[in-house]
Tab-separated table of C-alpha atoms in Angstrom:
chain	number	residue	atom	x	y	z
A	68	MET	CA	-214.312	-80.904	-39.116
A	69	ALA	CA	-214.858	-78.310	-41.797
A	70	ALA	CA	-217.109	-79.447	-44.621
A	71	SER	CA	-215.256	-80.208	-47.852
A	72	ARG	CA	-215.742	-77.636	-50.558
A	73	PRO	CA	-217.824	-78.833	-53.545
A	74	VAL	CA	-215.894	-79.397	-56.749
A	75	PRO	CA	-217.106	-77.018	-59.503
A	76	PRO	CA	-217.825	-78.197	-63.082
A	77	THR	CA	-214.833	-76.151	-64.250
A	78	SER	CA	-212.538	-78.560	-62.406
A	79	PRO	CA	-211.369	-81.645	-64.367
A	80	SER	CA	-211.956	-83.784	-61.251
A	81	PHE	CA	-215.695	-82.963	-61.338
A	82	TRP	CA	-216.188	-85.248	-64.375
A	83	ARG	CA	-215.608	-88.828	-63.251
A	84	SER	CA	-217.204	-91.106	-65.817
A	85	PRO	CA	-214.685	-93.733	-66.977
A	86	LEU	CA	-216.456	-93.965	-70.338
A	87	ARG	CA	-215.450	-90.561	-71.660
A	88	GLY	CA	-212.463	-90.416	-73.924
A	89	PRO	CA	-211.356	-89.370	-77.407
A	90	ARG	CA	-212.126	-92.769	-78.947
A	91	LEU	CA	-215.772	-92.839	-77.806
A	92	THR	CA	-216.222	-89.226	-78.913
A	93	ALA	CA	-214.607	-90.001	-82.275
A	94	LEU	CA	-216.876	-93.003	-82.900
A	95	LEU	CA	-219.988	-90.962	-82.168
A	96	GLY	CA	-218.614	-88.100	-84.248
A	97	VAL	CA	-218.142	-90.297	-87.312
A	98	VAL	CA	-221.765	-91.457	-87.108
A	99	LEU	CA	-222.931	-87.855	-86.828
A	100	LEU	CA	-220.643	-86.789	-89.677
A	101	ALA	CA	-222.335	-89.243	-92.036
A	102	GLY	CA	-225.835	-88.653	-90.662
A	103	ILE	CA	-225.741	-84.861	-90.579
A	104	THR	CA	-224.258	-84.712	-94.075
A	105	LEU	CA	-227.206	-86.741	-95.353
A	106	LEU	CA	-229.595	-84.568	-93.323
A	107	PHE	CA	-228.182	-81.439	-94.932
A	108	VAL	CA	-228.384	-82.863	-98.455
A	109	THR	CA	-231.996	-83.986	-98.016
A	110	GLY	CA	-232.770	-80.607	-96.449
A	111	LEU	CA	-231.445	-78.864	-99.555
A	112	LEU	CA	-233.548	-81.202	-101.691
A	113	SER	CA	-236.616	-80.297	-99.657
A	114	TYR	CA	-235.867	-76.627	-100.240
A	115	ALA	CA	-235.535	-77.255	-103.985
A	116	ALA	CA	-238.854	-79.121	-103.983
A	117	TYR	CA	-240.621	-75.856	-103.217
A	118	ASN	CA	-239.230	-74.304	-106.418
A	119	PRO	CA	-238.541	-71.214	-104.279
A	120	ASP	CA	-238.030	-68.691	-107.074
A	121	LEU	CA	-241.399	-69.242	-108.743
A	122	ALA	CA	-243.832	-66.303	-108.996
A	123	GLY	CA	-241.460	-63.868	-107.346
A	124	GLY	CA	-240.756	-66.232	-104.472
A	125	VAL	CA	-244.365	-66.905	-103.463
A	126	ASN	CA	-243.356	-70.408	-102.321
A	127	ASP	CA	-240.463	-69.056	-100.257
A	128	GLN	CA	-240.888	-65.764	-98.428
A	129	THR	CA	-237.678	-65.967	-96.419
A	130	PRO	CA	-236.511	-62.344	-96.065
A	131	GLU	CA	-233.010	-61.340	-97.123
A	132	LYS	CA	-231.946	-64.904	-97.861
A	133	GLY	CA	-229.396	-63.735	-100.440
A	134	LEU	CA	-226.961	-66.405	-101.588
A	135	LEU	CA	-228.248	-68.760	-98.902
A	136	GLY	CA	-231.402	-69.214	-100.974
A	137	PHE	CA	-229.673	-70.864	-103.911
A	138	TYR	CA	-230.990	-74.029	-105.467
A	139	LEU	CA	-229.556	-75.896	-108.404
A	140	PHE	CA	-232.530	-77.231	-110.375
A	141	SER	CA	-236.289	-77.104	-110.781
A	142	TRP	CA	-237.937	-79.928	-108.888
A	143	PRO	CA	-238.988	-82.798	-111.179
A	144	THR	CA	-242.354	-84.561	-111.246
A	145	GLY	CA	-240.950	-88.067	-111.273
A	146	PRO	CA	-240.719	-90.500	-109.809
A	147	ARG	CA	-244.016	-89.737	-108.099
A	148	TRP	CA	-242.670	-90.840	-104.715
A	149	LEU	CA	-239.532	-88.655	-104.885
A	150	TYR	CA	-240.458	-86.152	-102.167
A	151	ARG	CA	-241.959	-88.918	-100.079
A	152	LEU	CA	-238.537	-90.606	-100.129
A	153	THR	CA	-236.269	-87.593	-99.612
A	154	GLN	CA	-238.331	-85.981	-96.861
A	155	GLY	CA	-239.058	-89.317	-95.224
A	156	VAL	CA	-235.316	-89.941	-95.011
A	157	HIS	CA	-234.711	-86.406	-93.721
A	158	VAL	CA	-237.234	-86.589	-90.886
A	159	THR	CA	-236.677	-90.230	-89.931
A	160	LEU	CA	-232.905	-89.838	-89.888
A	161	GLY	CA	-233.206	-86.663	-87.807
A	162	VAL	CA	-235.244	-88.541	-85.199
A	163	VAL	CA	-232.965	-91.583	-85.260
A	164	LEU	CA	-229.866	-89.437	-84.664
A	165	VAL	CA	-231.227	-87.917	-81.440
A	166	PRO	CA	-229.661	-90.553	-79.118
A	167	VAL	CA	-226.341	-90.263	-80.983
A	168	LEU	CA	-226.404	-86.469	-80.685
A	169	LEU	CA	-227.196	-86.600	-76.960
A	170	ALA	CA	-224.450	-89.167	-76.383
A	171	LYS	CA	-221.972	-87.023	-78.309
A	172	LEU	CA	-222.891	-83.928	-76.283
A	173	TRP	CA	-222.541	-85.944	-73.066
A	174	SER	CA	-219.112	-87.180	-74.149
A	175	VAL	CA	-217.713	-83.668	-74.677
A	176	ILE	CA	-219.529	-81.726	-71.955
A	177	PRO	CA	-216.367	-81.296	-69.824
A	178	LYS	CA	-214.889	-79.182	-72.636
A	179	LEU	CA	-217.780	-76.722	-72.395
A	180	PHE	CA	-216.741	-75.926	-68.795
A	181	ARG	CA	-213.001	-75.821	-69.354
A	182	MET	CA	-211.123	-72.828	-67.975
A	183	PRO	CA	-209.619	-70.643	-69.275
A	184	PRO	CA	-212.078	-70.522	-72.192
A	185	ALA	CA	-209.347	-70.130	-74.813
A	186	ARG	CA	-205.602	-70.709	-74.708
A	187	SER	CA	-204.721	-69.483	-78.206
A	188	ALA	CA	-206.331	-67.974	-81.300
A	189	GLY	CA	-206.779	-71.421	-82.846
A	190	ASP	CA	-208.236	-72.755	-79.612
A	191	ALA	CA	-210.627	-69.788	-79.440
A	192	LEU	CA	-211.800	-70.495	-83.004
A	193	GLU	CA	-212.364	-74.142	-82.171
A	194	ARG	CA	-214.340	-73.337	-79.024
A	195	LEU	CA	-216.451	-70.769	-80.868
A	196	SER	CA	-217.274	-73.361	-83.517
A	197	LEU	CA	-218.107	-75.801	-80.719
A	198	LEU	CA	-220.554	-73.378	-79.072
A	199	LEU	CA	-222.217	-72.591	-82.405
A	200	LEU	CA	-222.281	-76.288	-83.218
A	201	VAL	CA	-223.944	-77.286	-79.952
A	202	GLY	CA	-226.407	-74.397	-80.028
A	203	GLY	CA	-227.196	-74.905	-83.699
A	204	ALA	CA	-227.643	-78.651	-83.292
A	205	LEU	CA	-230.018	-78.261	-80.356
A	206	PHE	CA	-231.983	-75.536	-82.167
A	207	GLU	CA	-232.346	-77.534	-85.406
A	208	PHE	CA	-233.215	-80.815	-83.743
A	209	VAL	CA	-235.675	-79.289	-81.247
A	210	THR	CA	-237.519	-77.175	-83.820
A	211	GLY	CA	-237.506	-80.068	-86.278
A	212	LEU	CA	-238.976	-82.471	-83.716
A	213	LEU	CA	-241.638	-79.943	-82.713
A	214	ASN	CA	-242.556	-79.445	-86.362
A	215	VAL	CA	-242.807	-83.205	-86.906
A	216	GLN	CA	-245.320	-83.353	-84.058
A	217	LEU	CA	-247.217	-80.293	-85.379
A	218	ALA	CA	-246.374	-78.489	-82.113
A	219	TYR	CA	-245.555	-74.934	-83.145
A	220	LEU	CA	-244.395	-73.675	-79.756
A	221	PHE	CA	-241.693	-71.406	-81.150
A	222	PRO	CA	-242.235	-67.805	-82.305
A	223	GLY	CA	-242.389	-67.103	-86.013
A	224	SER	CA	-242.390	-69.386	-89.021
A	225	PHE	CA	-240.787	-72.809	-88.665
A	226	TYR	CA	-239.772	-72.625	-92.312
A	227	ARG	CA	-237.715	-69.440	-91.814
A	228	LEU	CA	-236.304	-70.383	-88.417
A	229	HIS	CA	-235.183	-73.796	-89.628
A	230	PHE	CA	-233.740	-72.273	-92.816
A	231	TYR	CA	-231.490	-69.759	-91.055
A	232	GLY	CA	-230.681	-72.143	-88.214
A	233	ALA	CA	-229.538	-74.769	-90.694
A	234	TRP	CA	-226.985	-72.436	-92.268
A	235	VAL	CA	-225.580	-71.343	-88.881
A	236	PHE	CA	-225.360	-74.966	-87.804
A	237	ILE	CA	-223.788	-76.295	-90.992
A	238	GLY	CA	-221.184	-73.510	-90.997
A	239	ALA	CA	-220.124	-74.412	-87.465
A	240	PHE	CA	-220.299	-78.115	-88.350
A	241	VAL	CA	-217.926	-77.746	-91.308
A	242	ALA	CA	-215.494	-75.639	-89.274
A	243	HIS	CA	-215.562	-78.162	-86.443
A	244	VAL	CA	-214.969	-81.111	-88.780
A	245	VAL	CA	-211.999	-79.389	-90.418
A	246	LEU	CA	-210.452	-78.566	-87.039
A	247	ARG	CA	-211.145	-81.940	-85.416
A	248	LEU	CA	-210.683	-84.417	-88.253
A	249	PRO	CA	-206.949	-85.144	-87.644
A	250	ARG	CA	-207.608	-85.829	-83.943
A	251	THR	CA	-210.619	-87.974	-84.803
A	252	VAL	CA	-208.595	-90.124	-87.193
A	253	ARG	CA	-205.827	-90.478	-84.617
A	254	ALA	CA	-208.316	-91.447	-81.888
A	255	LEU	CA	-209.923	-94.099	-84.084
A	256	ARG	CA	-206.542	-95.662	-84.855
A	257	GLU	CA	-205.651	-95.994	-81.178
A	258	ARG	CA	-207.013	-99.027	-79.371
A	259	THR	CA	-207.205	-97.389	-75.962
A	260	ASP	CA	-207.617	-93.840	-74.708
A	261	PRO	CA	-204.595	-92.125	-73.165
A	262	ALA	CA	-204.214	-91.934	-69.414
A	263	ALA	CA	-205.529	-88.756	-67.832
A	264	GLN	CA	-202.066	-87.284	-67.361
A	265	ASP	CA	-201.284	-87.779	-71.068
A	266	ASP	CA	-204.683	-86.694	-72.377
A	267	GLU	CA	-204.633	-83.561	-74.527
A	268	THR	CA	-208.371	-83.597	-75.183
A	269	GLY	CA	-209.573	-83.002	-71.627
A	270	LEU	CA	-212.090	-85.865	-71.959
A	271	VAL	CA	-210.442	-88.619	-69.904
A	272	ALA	CA	-211.463	-88.488	-66.231
A	273	VAL	CA	-208.718	-87.502	-63.785
A	274	ARG	CA	-210.376	-89.485	-60.962
A	275	PRO	CA	-212.617	-92.003	-62.744
A	276	ASP	CA	-215.382	-93.802	-60.899
A	277	ARG	CA	-215.821	-97.551	-61.208
A	278	PRO	CA	-217.576	-98.381	-64.492
A	279	THR	CA	-221.133	-99.703	-64.386
A	280	VAL	CA	-221.188	-100.408	-68.125
A	281	SER	CA	-218.532	-100.865	-70.772
A	282	ARG	CA	-218.047	-98.455	-73.635
A	283	ARG	CA	-219.251	-101.146	-75.993
A	284	GLY	CA	-222.355	-101.502	-73.842
A	285	ALA	CA	-222.905	-97.743	-73.871
A	286	LEU	CA	-222.664	-97.668	-77.651
A	287	GLY	CA	-225.112	-100.581	-77.735
A	288	LEU	CA	-227.602	-98.600	-75.641
A	289	VAL	CA	-227.292	-95.625	-77.984
A	290	GLY	CA	-227.802	-97.905	-80.988
A	291	ALA	CA	-230.817	-99.564	-79.352
A	292	GLY	CA	-232.371	-96.146	-78.706
A	293	SER	CA	-231.874	-95.159	-82.338
A	294	LEU	CA	-233.328	-98.462	-83.511
A	295	LEU	CA	-236.397	-97.982	-81.316
A	296	LEU	CA	-236.933	-94.497	-82.742
A	297	LEU	CA	-236.521	-95.865	-86.265
A	298	VAL	CA	-239.194	-98.505	-85.724
A	299	THR	CA	-241.628	-96.038	-84.135
A	300	THR	CA	-241.143	-93.314	-86.769
A	301	ALA	CA	-240.277	-94.679	-90.207
A	302	GLY	CA	-243.590	-96.416	-90.854
A	303	GLN	CA	-245.355	-93.120	-91.483
A	304	SER	CA	-243.202	-92.688	-94.593
A	305	VAL	CA	-242.893	-96.351	-95.575
A	306	GLY	CA	-246.652	-96.925	-95.528
A	307	GLY	CA	-248.601	-100.145	-95.669
A	308	TRP	CA	-248.538	-102.358	-92.576
A	309	TRP	CA	-245.570	-100.440	-91.176
A	310	ARG	CA	-247.782	-97.391	-90.642
A	311	ARG	CA	-249.140	-99.102	-87.523
A	312	THR	CA	-245.688	-98.990	-85.911
A	313	ALA	CA	-245.267	-95.217	-86.376
A	314	LEU	CA	-246.209	-94.353	-82.812
A	315	LEU	CA	-244.080	-91.186	-82.700
A	316	ALA	CA	-244.989	-89.875	-86.143
A	317	PRO	CA	-247.706	-87.234	-86.602
A	318	HIS	CA	-251.103	-88.612	-87.538
A	319	GLY	CA	-252.729	-85.432	-88.756
A	320	GLY	CA	-254.610	-82.501	-87.348
A	321	ALA	CA	-258.127	-83.909	-87.867
A	322	ASP	CA	-259.852	-87.280	-87.876
A	323	PRO	CA	-260.188	-88.322	-91.542
A	324	GLY	CA	-262.962	-90.824	-90.834
A	325	GLY	CA	-263.409	-93.869	-93.052
A	326	GLY	CA	-264.058	-94.579	-96.715
A	327	PRO	CA	-262.127	-93.201	-99.710
A	328	ASN	CA	-261.393	-89.955	-97.824
A	329	GLY	CA	-260.097	-91.836	-94.794
A	330	PHE	CA	-256.428	-90.850	-95.048
A	331	GLN	CA	-254.331	-88.348	-93.170
A	332	ILE	CA	-255.380	-84.713	-92.876
A	333	ASN	CA	-252.917	-82.067	-91.803
A	334	LYS	CA	-254.986	-78.895	-92.230
A	335	SER	CA	-258.757	-79.086	-91.757
A	336	ALA	CA	-261.322	-76.745	-93.291
A	337	ALA	CA	-262.408	-75.512	-89.866
A	338	ALA	CA	-258.820	-74.734	-88.856
A	339	VAL	CA	-258.365	-72.258	-91.724
A	340	GLY	CA	-261.851	-70.745	-91.587
A	341	ILE	CA	-263.461	-72.463	-94.590
A	342	ARG	CA	-267.252	-72.210	-94.135
A	343	ALA	CA	-269.916	-74.404	-95.711
A	344	GLN	CA	-271.229	-71.494	-97.803
A	345	ASP	CA	-267.728	-70.902	-99.209
A	346	THR	CA	-267.781	-74.293	-100.910
A	347	GLY	CA	-271.485	-74.405	-101.786
A	348	ALA	CA	-273.412	-73.807	-104.990
A	349	ASP	CA	-272.005	-70.291	-105.435
A	350	TRP	CA	-268.409	-71.521	-105.635
A	351	ARG	CA	-266.651	-70.799	-108.931
A	352	LEU	CA	-263.208	-71.580	-110.267
A	353	THR	CA	-261.564	-68.696	-112.099
A	354	VAL	CA	-259.041	-69.691	-114.765
A	355	GLU	CA	-257.021	-66.894	-116.338
A	356	GLY	CA	-253.982	-66.423	-118.511
A	357	GLY	CA	-252.923	-65.014	-121.861
A	358	GLY	CA	-255.339	-62.122	-121.439
A	359	ARG	CA	-258.351	-64.420	-121.158
A	360	ARG	CA	-260.524	-65.525	-118.255
A	361	VAL	CA	-263.184	-68.174	-117.722
A	362	ARG	CA	-265.257	-69.024	-114.671
A	363	LEU	CA	-266.446	-72.576	-114.123
A	364	THR	CA	-268.899	-74.195	-111.746
A	365	ARG	CA	-268.105	-77.569	-110.295
A	366	ALA	CA	-270.719	-79.159	-112.535
A	367	GLU	CA	-268.978	-77.659	-115.576
A	368	LEU	CA	-265.641	-79.001	-114.380
A	369	LEU	CA	-267.158	-82.472	-114.049
A	370	ARG	CA	-268.355	-82.281	-117.659
A	371	LEU	CA	-264.808	-81.726	-118.884
A	372	PRO	CA	-262.676	-84.818	-119.719
A	373	GLN	CA	-261.845	-86.568	-116.465
A	374	HIS	CA	-258.495	-88.235	-115.848
A	375	ALA	CA	-257.116	-90.310	-112.995
A	376	ALA	CA	-253.731	-90.490	-111.287
A	377	ALA	CA	-252.525	-92.638	-108.383
A	378	LEU	CA	-250.364	-90.342	-106.275
A	379	PRO	CA	-249.337	-90.009	-102.621
A	380	ILE	CA	-249.314	-86.873	-100.498
A	381	ALA	CA	-246.009	-86.274	-98.714
A	382	CYS	CA	-245.520	-83.450	-96.210
A	383	VAL	CA	-242.516	-81.654	-94.782
A	384	GLU	CA	-243.277	-83.192	-91.365
A	385	GLY	CA	-242.190	-86.534	-92.804
A	386	TRP	CA	-245.570	-88.245	-93.013
A	387	SER	CA	-247.007	-89.424	-96.285
A	388	THR	CA	-250.017	-91.315	-97.523
A	389	ASP	CA	-250.065	-94.375	-99.708
A	390	ASP	CA	-251.054	-93.783	-103.328
A	391	GLN	CA	-254.593	-92.424	-103.579
A	392	LEU	CA	-256.587	-92.614	-106.819
A	393	TRP	CA	-257.422	-89.017	-107.707
A	394	SER	CA	-259.636	-87.961	-110.603
A	395	GLY	CA	-260.323	-84.583	-112.128
A	396	VAL	CA	-259.237	-82.235	-114.899
A	397	ARG	CA	-255.655	-82.028	-116.087
A	398	LEU	CA	-254.001	-78.691	-115.354
A	399	ARG	CA	-252.706	-78.457	-118.905
A	400	GLU	CA	-256.264	-78.831	-120.234
A	401	LEU	CA	-257.436	-76.027	-117.979
A	402	ALA	CA	-254.609	-73.908	-119.401
A	403	ALA	CA	-255.921	-74.723	-122.886
A	404	LEU	CA	-259.265	-73.144	-121.951
A	405	VAL	CA	-257.522	-69.751	-121.937
A	406	GLY	CA	-255.504	-70.416	-125.090
A	407	LEU	CA	-252.324	-71.795	-123.500
A	408	GLY	CA	-252.562	-75.333	-124.780
A	409	ASP	CA	-249.345	-75.822	-126.769
A	410	ARG	CA	-246.807	-75.494	-123.967
A	411	PRO	CA	-248.578	-74.094	-120.905
A	412	PRO	CA	-246.518	-72.027	-118.448
A	413	GLY	CA	-246.474	-72.247	-114.696
A	414	VAL	CA	-249.498	-71.352	-112.634
A	415	LEU	CA	-250.262	-69.444	-109.455
A	416	VAL	CA	-252.854	-71.345	-107.420
A	417	GLU	CA	-255.043	-69.515	-104.901
A	418	SER	CA	-257.126	-71.068	-102.153
A	419	LEU	CA	-260.322	-70.011	-100.430
A	420	GLN	CA	-258.521	-69.978	-97.098
A	421	LEU	CA	-257.986	-66.437	-95.881
A	422	HIS	CA	-255.055	-66.950	-93.533
A	423	GLY	CA	-252.200	-69.321	-92.926
A	424	ALA	CA	-249.180	-70.347	-94.954
A	425	PHE	CA	-249.387	-71.446	-98.585
A	426	ARG	CA	-252.871	-70.159	-99.329
A	427	ARG	CA	-251.120	-69.121	-102.565
A	428	ALA	CA	-248.652	-71.488	-104.213
A	429	ALA	CA	-246.835	-71.547	-107.535
A	430	LEU	CA	-246.283	-74.565	-109.783
A	431	SER	CA	-243.696	-74.726	-112.556
A	432	GLY	CA	-244.464	-75.233	-116.222
A	433	SER	CA	-243.157	-78.805	-116.090
A	434	GLN	CA	-245.520	-79.549	-113.222
A	435	VAL	CA	-248.469	-78.081	-115.136
A	436	ARG	CA	-247.596	-80.092	-118.259
A	437	ASP	CA	-247.308	-83.445	-116.483
A	438	PRO	CA	-250.411	-85.497	-117.425
A	439	ARG	CA	-250.743	-86.649	-113.798
A	440	SER	CA	-251.104	-83.082	-112.497
A	441	LEU	CA	-254.785	-82.572	-111.789
A	442	LEU	CA	-257.347	-80.236	-110.405
A	443	ALA	CA	-258.785	-83.122	-108.426
A	444	LEU	CA	-262.548	-83.349	-107.843
A	445	ARG	CA	-262.777	-86.884	-106.509
A	446	VAL	CA	-260.614	-89.393	-104.656
A	447	GLY	CA	-261.061	-93.141	-104.586
A	448	GLY	CA	-264.227	-92.765	-106.662
A	449	ALA	CA	-265.896	-90.491	-104.066
A	450	GLU	CA	-266.365	-86.744	-103.784
A	451	LEU	CA	-263.588	-84.963	-101.963
A	452	SER	CA	-264.407	-84.304	-98.333
A	453	ARG	CA	-264.270	-80.682	-97.179
A	454	ASP	CA	-261.140	-81.433	-95.169
A	455	HIS	CA	-259.477	-82.896	-98.259
A	456	GLY	CA	-260.201	-79.805	-100.324
A	457	TYR	CA	-263.782	-79.934	-101.656
A	458	PRO	CA	-264.827	-78.601	-104.104
A	459	ALA	CA	-261.434	-78.889	-105.866
A	460	ARG	CA	-257.777	-79.295	-104.981
A	461	ILE	CA	-254.423	-79.565	-106.709
A	462	ILE	CA	-252.575	-82.852	-106.892
A	463	VAL	CA	-249.105	-82.923	-108.465
A	464	PRO	CA	-246.628	-85.827	-108.561
A	465	ALA	CA	-243.551	-85.579	-106.297
A	466	ALA	CA	-244.527	-82.150	-104.885
A	467	PRO	CA	-244.522	-81.278	-101.160
A	468	GLY	CA	-247.976	-81.560	-99.637
A	469	VAL	CA	-248.368	-77.813	-99.107
A	470	LEU	CA	-248.161	-77.284	-102.884
A	471	ASN	CA	-251.154	-79.583	-103.383
A	472	THR	CA	-253.428	-76.646	-102.600
A	473	LYS	CA	-256.901	-77.352	-101.220
A	474	TRP	CA	-260.139	-75.371	-101.736
A	475	VAL	CA	-258.854	-73.907	-105.001
A	476	THR	CA	-260.627	-70.797	-106.254
A	477	ARG	CA	-258.268	-69.325	-108.883
A	478	LEU	CA	-255.668	-70.545	-111.378
A	479	SER	CA	-253.518	-67.805	-112.951
A	480	PHE	CA	-251.434	-69.300	-115.752
A	481	GLY	CA	-248.260	-67.455	-116.667
A	482	GLU	CA	-247.657	-66.343	-113.080
A	483	GLY	CA	-246.016	-69.541	-111.885
């Protein structure tokens, strides 16, 4: 007997799962609609937190961003945990949605192999949005997950790649929602999926296999996967006891050790080429602005009025520390040393590090004027460790971690 010819994926009879259907796809789509909308909003808030237009765009060097680089307001300094909350939600939700996204892609995969590719102009537009949606979703989720784990395996800057990828993805997402919303509403209203011969969606199996799990059970498995990811990720943003459960969250690029400096480190001194002699007795802080300049040793900084602030560090990767008690000199009092004491402007902060992102960062005038914004010299009553920015670092309430510059060497007021 001649061997039977294999059925190709382009044939409707190739896909035999009895679980696929417009109702299951619609249920997963509604969850993603809510989740991705919140992801996009918190992503825009993260972008705004960088105050991207400061100092000629020093905080955001995305080339040719044009209108895509809009933001609606300068990032505030309160509440102090604001960025910790918004970015924690962004990263945790992105991780939690992974099982839902994979289930949704599984539910519609027969449509990706449908032939002919397009049957009308409207159908072609829908399929194009679907391809951009799937590609954009995979790109954003994969690069986001790699960034969360500090695994920069992709070429170029994560910041730029994720920025442009987000706009491609959200454009396709909006188009897809507009085109599919009537069908989604109709599918949710129907109790059962149509028979294969009456199915217009191409999702119902023509020759279904026997089910090994119900659709309700499949949705339960997806929900259980999301719950597991929530438990093993969220603690790194929540803090306290819950930090022990954050098995999948990044725990820093260096061992922080114990004592007052024993909290998470993302970027170590060795990793960016900071040598012991760079932070030794010859180190000076240059403060300039208003046509004046002063240079201060660390001992002179310690003789200035010292102030304390309990603030967390929150990073774009989603991790954050609990409040740490920082002490040092207020930024607005350093501005006063060069005659800018009444209403100090923004400041351009420069680090000793010679390479890597954010060795220069700009802070707004409102950030400089906040009494909790410090050039920190100590933490928890102890000297800063080299990995935490000794001899001096910036600490600003509600700012992304990369704007809390370490190993500060120059403050240029009026350039923020």
